[in-house]
Structure formats: structure tokens, C-alpha cells
Short mmCIF file of C-alpha atoms and ligand atoms in Angstrom, two decimals:
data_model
loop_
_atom_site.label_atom_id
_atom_site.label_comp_id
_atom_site.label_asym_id
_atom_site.label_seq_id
_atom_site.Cartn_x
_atom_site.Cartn_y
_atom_site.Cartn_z
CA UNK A 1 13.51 -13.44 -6.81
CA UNK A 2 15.03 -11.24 -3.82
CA UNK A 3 14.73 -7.43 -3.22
CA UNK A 4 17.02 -6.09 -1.06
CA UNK A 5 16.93 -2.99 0.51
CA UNK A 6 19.53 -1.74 2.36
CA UNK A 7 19.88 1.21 4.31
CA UNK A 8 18.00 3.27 2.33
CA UNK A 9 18.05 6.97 2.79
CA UNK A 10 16.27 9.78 0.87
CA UNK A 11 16.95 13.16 2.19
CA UNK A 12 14.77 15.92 0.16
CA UNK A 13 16.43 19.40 2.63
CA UNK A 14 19.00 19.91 4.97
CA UNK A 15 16.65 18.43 7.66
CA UNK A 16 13.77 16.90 5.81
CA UNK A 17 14.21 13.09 5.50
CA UNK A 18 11.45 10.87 3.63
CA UNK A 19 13.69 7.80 4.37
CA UNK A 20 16.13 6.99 7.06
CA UNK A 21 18.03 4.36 7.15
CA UNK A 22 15.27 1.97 6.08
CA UNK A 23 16.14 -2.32 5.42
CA UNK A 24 13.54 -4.67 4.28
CA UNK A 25 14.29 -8.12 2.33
CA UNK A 26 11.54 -8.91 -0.08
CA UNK A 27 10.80 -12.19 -1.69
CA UNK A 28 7.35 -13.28 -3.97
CA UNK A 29 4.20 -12.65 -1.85
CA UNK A 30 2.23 -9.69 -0.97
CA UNK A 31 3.60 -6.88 1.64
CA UNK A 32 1.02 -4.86 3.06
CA UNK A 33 2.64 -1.29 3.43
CA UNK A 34 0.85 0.80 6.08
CA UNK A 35 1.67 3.77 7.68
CA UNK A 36 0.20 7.34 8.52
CA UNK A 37 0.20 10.25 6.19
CA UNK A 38 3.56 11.75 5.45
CA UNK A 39 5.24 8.31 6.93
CA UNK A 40 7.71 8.04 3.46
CA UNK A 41 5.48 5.10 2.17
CA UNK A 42 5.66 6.68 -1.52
CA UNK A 43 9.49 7.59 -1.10
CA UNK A 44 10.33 4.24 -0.67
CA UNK A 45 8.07 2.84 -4.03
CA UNK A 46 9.33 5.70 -6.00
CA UNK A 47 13.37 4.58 -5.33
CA UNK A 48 12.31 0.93 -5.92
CA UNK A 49 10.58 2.38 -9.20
CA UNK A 50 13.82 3.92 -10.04
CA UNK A 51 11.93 7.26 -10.71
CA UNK A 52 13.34 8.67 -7.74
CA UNK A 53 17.09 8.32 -6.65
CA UNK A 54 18.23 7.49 -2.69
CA UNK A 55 20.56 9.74 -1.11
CA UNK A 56 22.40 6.83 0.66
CA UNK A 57 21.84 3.27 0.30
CA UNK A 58 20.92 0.75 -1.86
CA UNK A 59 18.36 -1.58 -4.01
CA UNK A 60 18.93 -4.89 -5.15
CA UNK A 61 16.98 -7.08 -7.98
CA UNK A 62 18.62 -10.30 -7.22
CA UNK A 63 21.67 -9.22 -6.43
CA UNK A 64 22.21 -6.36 -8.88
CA UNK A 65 22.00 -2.67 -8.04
CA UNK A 66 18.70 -1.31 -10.03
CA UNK A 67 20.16 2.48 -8.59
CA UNK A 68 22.75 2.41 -11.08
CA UNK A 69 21.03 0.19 -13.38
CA UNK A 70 17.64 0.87 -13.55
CA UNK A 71 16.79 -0.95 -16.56
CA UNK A 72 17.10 -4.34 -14.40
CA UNK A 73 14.05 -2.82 -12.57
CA UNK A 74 12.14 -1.57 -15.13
CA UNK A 75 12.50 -4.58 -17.13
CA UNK A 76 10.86 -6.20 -14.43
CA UNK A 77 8.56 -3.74 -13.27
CA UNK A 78 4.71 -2.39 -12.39
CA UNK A 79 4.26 0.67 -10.98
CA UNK A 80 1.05 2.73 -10.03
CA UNK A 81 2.20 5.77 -8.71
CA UNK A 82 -0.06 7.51 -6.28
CA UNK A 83 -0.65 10.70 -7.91
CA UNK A 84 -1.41 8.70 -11.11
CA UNK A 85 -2.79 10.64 -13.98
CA UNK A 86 -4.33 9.91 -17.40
CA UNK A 87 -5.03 11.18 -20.77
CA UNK A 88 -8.48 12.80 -20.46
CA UNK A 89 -9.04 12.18 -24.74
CA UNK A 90 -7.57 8.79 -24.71
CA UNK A 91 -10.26 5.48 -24.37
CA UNK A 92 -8.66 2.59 -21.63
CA UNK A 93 -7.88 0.94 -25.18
CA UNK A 94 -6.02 3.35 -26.72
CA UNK A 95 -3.96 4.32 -23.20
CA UNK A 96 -2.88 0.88 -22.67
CA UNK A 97 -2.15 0.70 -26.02
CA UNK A 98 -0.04 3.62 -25.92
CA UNK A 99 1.11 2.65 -22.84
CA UNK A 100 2.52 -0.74 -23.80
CA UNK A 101 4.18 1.31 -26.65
CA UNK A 102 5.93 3.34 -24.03
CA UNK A 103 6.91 0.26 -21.83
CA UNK A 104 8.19 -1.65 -25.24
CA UNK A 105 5.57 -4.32 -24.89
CA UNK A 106 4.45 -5.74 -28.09
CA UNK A 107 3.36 -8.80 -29.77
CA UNK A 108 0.40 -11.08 -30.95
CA UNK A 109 -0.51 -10.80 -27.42
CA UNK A 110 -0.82 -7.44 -26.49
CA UNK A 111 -4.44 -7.03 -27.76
CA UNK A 112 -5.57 -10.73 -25.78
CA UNK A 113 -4.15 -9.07 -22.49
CA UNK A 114 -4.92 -6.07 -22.96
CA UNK A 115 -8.55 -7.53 -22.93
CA UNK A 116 -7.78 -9.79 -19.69
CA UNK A 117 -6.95 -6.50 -17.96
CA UNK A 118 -9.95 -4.35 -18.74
CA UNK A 119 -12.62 -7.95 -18.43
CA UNK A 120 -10.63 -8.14 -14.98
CA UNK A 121 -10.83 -4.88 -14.12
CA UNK A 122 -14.42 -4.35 -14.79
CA UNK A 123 -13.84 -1.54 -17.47
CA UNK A 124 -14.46 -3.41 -21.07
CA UNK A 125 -18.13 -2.22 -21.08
CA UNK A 126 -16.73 1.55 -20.98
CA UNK A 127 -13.59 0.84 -23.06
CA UNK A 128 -14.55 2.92 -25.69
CA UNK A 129 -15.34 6.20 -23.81
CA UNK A 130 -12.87 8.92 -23.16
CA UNK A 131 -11.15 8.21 -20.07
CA UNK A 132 -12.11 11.79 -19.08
CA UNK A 133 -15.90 10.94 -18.22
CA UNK A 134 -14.56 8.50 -16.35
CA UNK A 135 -15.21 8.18 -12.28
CA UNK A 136 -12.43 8.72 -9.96
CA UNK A 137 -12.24 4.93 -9.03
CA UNK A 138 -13.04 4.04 -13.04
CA UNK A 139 -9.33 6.35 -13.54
CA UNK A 140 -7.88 4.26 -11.31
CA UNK A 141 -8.51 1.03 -12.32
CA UNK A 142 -7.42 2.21 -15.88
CA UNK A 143 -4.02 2.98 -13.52
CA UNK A 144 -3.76 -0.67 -12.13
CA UNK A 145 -4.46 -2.27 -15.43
CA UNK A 146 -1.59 -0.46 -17.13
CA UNK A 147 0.67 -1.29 -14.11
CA UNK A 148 -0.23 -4.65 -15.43
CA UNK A 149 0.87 -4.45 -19.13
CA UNK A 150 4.31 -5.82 -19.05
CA UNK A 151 3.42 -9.01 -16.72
CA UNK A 152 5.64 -7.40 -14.34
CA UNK A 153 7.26 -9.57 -11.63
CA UNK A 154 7.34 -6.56 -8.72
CA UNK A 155 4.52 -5.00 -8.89
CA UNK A 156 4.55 -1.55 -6.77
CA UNK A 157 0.80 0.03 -5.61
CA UNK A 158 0.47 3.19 -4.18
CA UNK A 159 -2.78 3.59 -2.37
CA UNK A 160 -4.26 1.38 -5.23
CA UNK A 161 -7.86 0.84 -3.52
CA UNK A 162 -8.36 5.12 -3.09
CA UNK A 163 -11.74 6.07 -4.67
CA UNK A 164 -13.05 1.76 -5.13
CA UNK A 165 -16.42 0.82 -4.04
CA UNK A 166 -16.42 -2.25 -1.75
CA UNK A 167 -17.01 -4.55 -5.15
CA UNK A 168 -14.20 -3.16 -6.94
CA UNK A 169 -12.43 -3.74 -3.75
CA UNK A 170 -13.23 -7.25 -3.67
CA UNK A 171 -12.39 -7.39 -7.64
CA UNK A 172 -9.09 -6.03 -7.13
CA UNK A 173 -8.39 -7.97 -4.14
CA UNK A 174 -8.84 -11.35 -6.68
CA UNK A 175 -6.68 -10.25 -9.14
CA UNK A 176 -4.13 -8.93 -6.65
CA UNK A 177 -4.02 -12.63 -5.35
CA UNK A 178 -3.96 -14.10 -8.53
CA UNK A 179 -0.82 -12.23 -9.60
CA UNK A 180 0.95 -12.84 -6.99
CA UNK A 181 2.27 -16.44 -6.69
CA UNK A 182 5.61 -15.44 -8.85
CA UNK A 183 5.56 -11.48 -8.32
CA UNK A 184 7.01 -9.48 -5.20
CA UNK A 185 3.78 -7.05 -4.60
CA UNK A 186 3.90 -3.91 -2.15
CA UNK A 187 0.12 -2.29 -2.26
CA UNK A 188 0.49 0.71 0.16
CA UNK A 189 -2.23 1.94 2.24
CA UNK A 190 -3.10 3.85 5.36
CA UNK A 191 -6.45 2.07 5.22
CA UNK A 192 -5.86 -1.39 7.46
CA UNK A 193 -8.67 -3.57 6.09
CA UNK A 194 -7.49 -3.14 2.38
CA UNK A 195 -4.22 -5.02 3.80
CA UNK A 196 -5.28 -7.26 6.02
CA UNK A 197 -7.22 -9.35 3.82
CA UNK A 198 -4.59 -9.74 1.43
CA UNK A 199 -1.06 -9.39 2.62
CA UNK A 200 1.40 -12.39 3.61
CA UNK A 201 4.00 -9.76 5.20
CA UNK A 202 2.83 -6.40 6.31
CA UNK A 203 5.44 -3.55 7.24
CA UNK A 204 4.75 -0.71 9.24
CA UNK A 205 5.96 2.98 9.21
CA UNK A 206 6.42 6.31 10.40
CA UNK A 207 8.45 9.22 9.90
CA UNK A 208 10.62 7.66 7.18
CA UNK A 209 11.32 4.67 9.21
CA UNK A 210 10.58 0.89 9.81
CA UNK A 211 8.66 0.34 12.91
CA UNK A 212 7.97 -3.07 12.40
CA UNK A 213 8.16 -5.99 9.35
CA UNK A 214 6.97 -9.34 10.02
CA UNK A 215 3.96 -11.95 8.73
CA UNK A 216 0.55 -10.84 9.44
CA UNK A 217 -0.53 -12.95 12.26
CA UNK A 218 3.02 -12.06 14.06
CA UNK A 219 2.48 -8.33 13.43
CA UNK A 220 -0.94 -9.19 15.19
CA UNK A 221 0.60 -11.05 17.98
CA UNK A 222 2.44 -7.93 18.98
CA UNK A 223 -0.80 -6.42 20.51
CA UNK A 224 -2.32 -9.84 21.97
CA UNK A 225 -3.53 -9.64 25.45
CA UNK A 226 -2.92 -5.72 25.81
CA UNK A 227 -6.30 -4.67 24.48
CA UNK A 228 -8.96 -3.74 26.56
CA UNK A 229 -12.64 -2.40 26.69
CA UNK A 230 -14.48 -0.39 28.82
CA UNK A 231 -16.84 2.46 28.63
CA UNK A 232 -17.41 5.58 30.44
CA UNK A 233 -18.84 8.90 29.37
CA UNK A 234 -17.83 11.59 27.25
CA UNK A 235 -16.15 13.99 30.11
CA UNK A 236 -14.23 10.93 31.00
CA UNK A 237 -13.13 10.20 27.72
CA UNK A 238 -10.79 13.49 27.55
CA UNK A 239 -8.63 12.54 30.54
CA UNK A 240 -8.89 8.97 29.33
CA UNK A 241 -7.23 9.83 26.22
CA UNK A 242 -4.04 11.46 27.86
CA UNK A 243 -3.47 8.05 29.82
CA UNK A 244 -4.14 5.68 26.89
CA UNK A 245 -3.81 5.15 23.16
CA UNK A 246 -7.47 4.85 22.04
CA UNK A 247 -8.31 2.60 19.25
CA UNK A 248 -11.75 2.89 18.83
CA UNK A 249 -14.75 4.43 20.51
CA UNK A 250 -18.26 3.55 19.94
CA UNK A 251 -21.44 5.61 21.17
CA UNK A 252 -23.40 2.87 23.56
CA UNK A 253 -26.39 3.36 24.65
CA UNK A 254 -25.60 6.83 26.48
CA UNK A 255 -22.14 5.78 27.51
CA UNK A 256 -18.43 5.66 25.08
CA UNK A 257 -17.48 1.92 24.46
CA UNK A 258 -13.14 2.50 24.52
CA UNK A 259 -11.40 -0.09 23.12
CA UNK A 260 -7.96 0.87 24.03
CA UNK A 261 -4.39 -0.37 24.67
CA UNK A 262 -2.90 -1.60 28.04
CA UNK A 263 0.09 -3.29 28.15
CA UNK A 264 -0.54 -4.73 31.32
CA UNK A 265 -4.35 -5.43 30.63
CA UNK A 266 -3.31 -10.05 30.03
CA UNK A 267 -6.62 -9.70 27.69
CA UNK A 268 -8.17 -12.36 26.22
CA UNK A 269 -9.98 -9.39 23.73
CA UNK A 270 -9.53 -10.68 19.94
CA UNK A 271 -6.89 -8.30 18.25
CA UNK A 272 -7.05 -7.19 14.82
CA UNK A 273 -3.93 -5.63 12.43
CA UNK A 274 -5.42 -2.18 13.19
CA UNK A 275 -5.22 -2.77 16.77
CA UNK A 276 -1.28 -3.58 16.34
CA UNK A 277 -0.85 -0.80 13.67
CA UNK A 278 -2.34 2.15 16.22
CA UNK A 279 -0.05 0.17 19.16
CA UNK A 280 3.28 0.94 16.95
CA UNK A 281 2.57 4.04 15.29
CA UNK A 282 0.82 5.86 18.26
CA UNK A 283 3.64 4.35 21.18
CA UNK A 284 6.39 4.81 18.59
N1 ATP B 301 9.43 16.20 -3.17
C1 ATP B 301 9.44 16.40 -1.85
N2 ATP B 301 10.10 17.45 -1.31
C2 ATP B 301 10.15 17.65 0.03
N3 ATP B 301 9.57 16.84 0.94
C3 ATP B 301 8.89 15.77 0.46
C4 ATP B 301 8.79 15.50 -0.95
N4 ATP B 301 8.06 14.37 -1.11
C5 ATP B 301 7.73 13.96 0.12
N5 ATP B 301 8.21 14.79 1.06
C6 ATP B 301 8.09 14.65 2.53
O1 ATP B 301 8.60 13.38 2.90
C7 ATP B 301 7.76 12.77 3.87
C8 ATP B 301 7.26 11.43 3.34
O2 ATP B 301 6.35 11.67 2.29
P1 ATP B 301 5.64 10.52 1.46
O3 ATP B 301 4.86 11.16 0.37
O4 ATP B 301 6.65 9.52 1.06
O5 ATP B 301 4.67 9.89 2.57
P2 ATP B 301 3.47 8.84 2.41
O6 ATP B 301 3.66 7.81 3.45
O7 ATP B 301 3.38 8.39 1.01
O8 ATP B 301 2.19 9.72 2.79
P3 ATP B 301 0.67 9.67 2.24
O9 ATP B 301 -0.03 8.61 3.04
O10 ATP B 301 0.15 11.02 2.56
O11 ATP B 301 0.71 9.37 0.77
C9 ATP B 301 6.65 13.75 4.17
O12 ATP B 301 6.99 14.46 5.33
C10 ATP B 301 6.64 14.66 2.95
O13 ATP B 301 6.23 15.95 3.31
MG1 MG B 302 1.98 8.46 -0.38
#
């Protein structure tokens, strides 16, 4: 399975673009989409949910154009939308149930998955209760398991870890991986470690455009040997700031530890996917 984006655009004023000009190929794996607030990460997932429509451009499912066929997509598709919300009266049973209704899922095995999701999701104990006295990050997995319903083979997050505990985390993480040997997955994120665990392919962005789309470790590479570390103390750290992008500052023993960037610093300081994410974003 391929999906092809191509020159995507979504302009929402006479100015305001959530999407410029945006290409990415996607085939099965896991793409780690990062970027800062406001960067047009949940633009992009809504056009390849077909809920939202691109000024210019196009999406392919294997060749066929899911913007004037979205059934293609939908067919295929699993979509938690960021601002995801639920029916406060409903129990996770009857939602999915009703869910799966509304997706045109049926059959003998509906109830058996619908089981699998809730055991895998750590939500069968409280499958019963209204989904109203439910926590924030109890909602949400109730969000990801219907995402799940269909057996979708794309399978679009949006910010799917907000409001998990580290075990849910590590819960979701599994089944994320598990999923994913046949499906094309984008989970979204501004938070780096909920990516770099997991993702094959990570793509970065800012201001409605692609700053960078590669594997993991090459996204990495980008940074390698321009990271350095020194420390110095707080009145420094002002001026320090102007001259440098700053990754991470750590309180030392009456001094600032600065772990910053310098291109010119031939490092041999480990670098991490955050390190490379604040390089593009904050330089681009
Ligand atoms: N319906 C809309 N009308 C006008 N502008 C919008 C609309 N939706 C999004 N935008 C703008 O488009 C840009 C991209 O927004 P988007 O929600 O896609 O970013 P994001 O990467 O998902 O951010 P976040 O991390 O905050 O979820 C932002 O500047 C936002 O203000
Ligand atoms: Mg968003």
C-alpha cells in the first residue's frame, strides 16, 4: 500500500495557510509526526481523513484520488481526531458498538474485537460505566480503540498519548507496534519521546511545511557532532541564548549545564531525535 501526497495545500483566509505545498510518500510502518503548536500537523490528518478538503493538491490510496473519492479512504481508514469527543451516557461497549454501526462494521466478530480492543486497551474492567466518569486519558483510550474498529489499514493519531500515564504509554506503544506490520500509521505529537520509541520514519514540521522526512536514525544524524555542553551561570545564560539554540538546561550544582547546538562544535556528544527536532524547527 502507497500514500501519496502531493503538493498539498490547505489555505483557511486570504493569508492564513495550514498547508503549503506539502509532499510525503507513505508506505506500511510507523511515521512519527512532530512539530510545534500551530505547525498544520492536524491539517494534514484531517485531508488524509477526508473530513477536511485541500485547496490545491492531492491524496493518493494506491494510486486513486481519496479527494474525490473518499470512500477509498474511509474504507480503509482509522482516525482519532485530536479534539476527539464522546458520548458522556454511553458505556465503551455501547460506543464502539454504536460506533461500528456508524462505520458499517458488523459480523460474528464484532463483539470478539470489540473485546480485544477494550482487554488491550486496559478499559474492560470499567466497560460498563458511563464514559462520562471516565478520566481524561480513560476518554481517550475509548478514542483509540474505536479508531480501531474497522481493522483499518492507515491508521491516523492525533496527539494519541495526551492525558496517558507512562503505563498506558507503554500499553499503547505495544499495540501501536503490533498493528503496524500491514497498516501505514501517522501518530502525531509535539512530545519527542512518544515518537522516538516507536516510529520507523519521522517527519518534521513547521508553519504548514515539511522541514525534514527521513528514517529515525538519519533524522538523528542531521544533528551529530554539532551538540555541545557547557555550563555557565544564569546572567550568562541570557546573552548565551541570543548566540545559540538551547536545547536543554539543567541547574548544576550552582552553575546552568547548556546543552546547545554548534554547527561547528565536531562533537562526539550522543544526539537524541529531540536534539535534531529543536536543530530544524528552531534554525528553520
Ligand atoms: N479552521 C481553521 N481556521 C483558520 N485557521 C486554522 C483552522 N484550523 C487551523 N488553523 C490554523 O492553521 C495552522 C495549523 O493548525 P493545526 O491545528 O493544523 O496545527 P497543529 O500542528 O495540529 O497544532 P497543535 O500542536 O496545536 O495541535 C495554525 O496556525 C492554526 O491557527
Ligand atoms: Mg493539532
Amino acid at each position: 500500500m502507497v500514500l501519496e501526497i502531493k503538493n498539498l495545500s490547505k489555505k483557511y483566509s486570504r493569508e492564513k495557510y495550514g498547508l503549503q505545498n506539502y509532499s510525503l510518500l507513505l508506505e506500511p510502518g510507523i511515521l512519527g509526526l512532530l512539530g510545534p503548536n500551530g505547525a498544520g500537523k492536524s491539517t494534514l490528518l484531517k485531508m488524509i481523513a477526508t473530513v477536511s478538503t485541500p485547496t490545491e493538491g492531492n491524496i493518493q490510496l494506491d494510486g486513486e484520488d481519496i479527494v474525490g473519492h473518499p470512500d477509498v479512504m474511509r474504507a480503509q481508514l482509522g482516525y482519532l481526531p485530536q479534539d476527539f469527543g464522546v458520548y458522556p451516557n454511553l458505556n465503551a461497549y455501547e460506543f464502539l458498538n454504536y460506533m461500528a454501526a456508524m462505520k458499517g462494521v458488523g459480523g460474528g466478530n464484532l463483539k470478539k474485537r470489540i473485546e480485544l480492543l477494550l482487554e488491550g486497551l486496559n478499559l474492560i474492567e470499567n466497560a460498563k460505566r458511563p464514559i462520562g466518569t471516565y478520566s481524561g486519558g480513560m476518554k481517550q483510550r475509548v478514542g483509540i480503540a474505536q479508531a480501531l474498529l474497522n481493522d483499518p489499514k492507515v491508521i491516523l493519531f492525533d496527539e494519541p498519548t495526551v492525558g496517558l500515564d507512562p503505563q498506558e504509554r507503554v500499553r499503547f506503544r505495544n499495540l501501536i507496534s503490533e498493528l503496524s506490520d500491514d497498516a501505514i500509521v501517522i501518530l502525531s505529537s509535539h512530545i519527542v519521546s512518544d515518537i522516538d520509541t516507536i516510529a520507523d520514519k519521522v517527519a518534521i514540521m513547521k508553519e504548514g511545511k515539511l522541514l525534514a522526512h527521513d528514517d529515525l536514525h538519519s533524522i538523528i544524524d542531521v544533528v551529530k557532532g554539532k551538540i555541545a555542553v557547557t555550563s555557565m551561570n544564569k546572567e550568562a545564560l541570557a546573552d548565551f541564548k541570543e548566540k545559540y539554540i538551547v536545547i536543554d538546561t539543567v541547574r548544576k550544582k550552582g552553575e546552568i549545564e547548556v546543552r546547545y547546538v554548534d554547527v561547528d562544535a565536531s562533537s562526539e556528544e550522543e544526539v537524541t531525535l529531540e536534539d535534531a527536532y529543536l536543530y530544524l524547527t528552531e534554525s528553520n
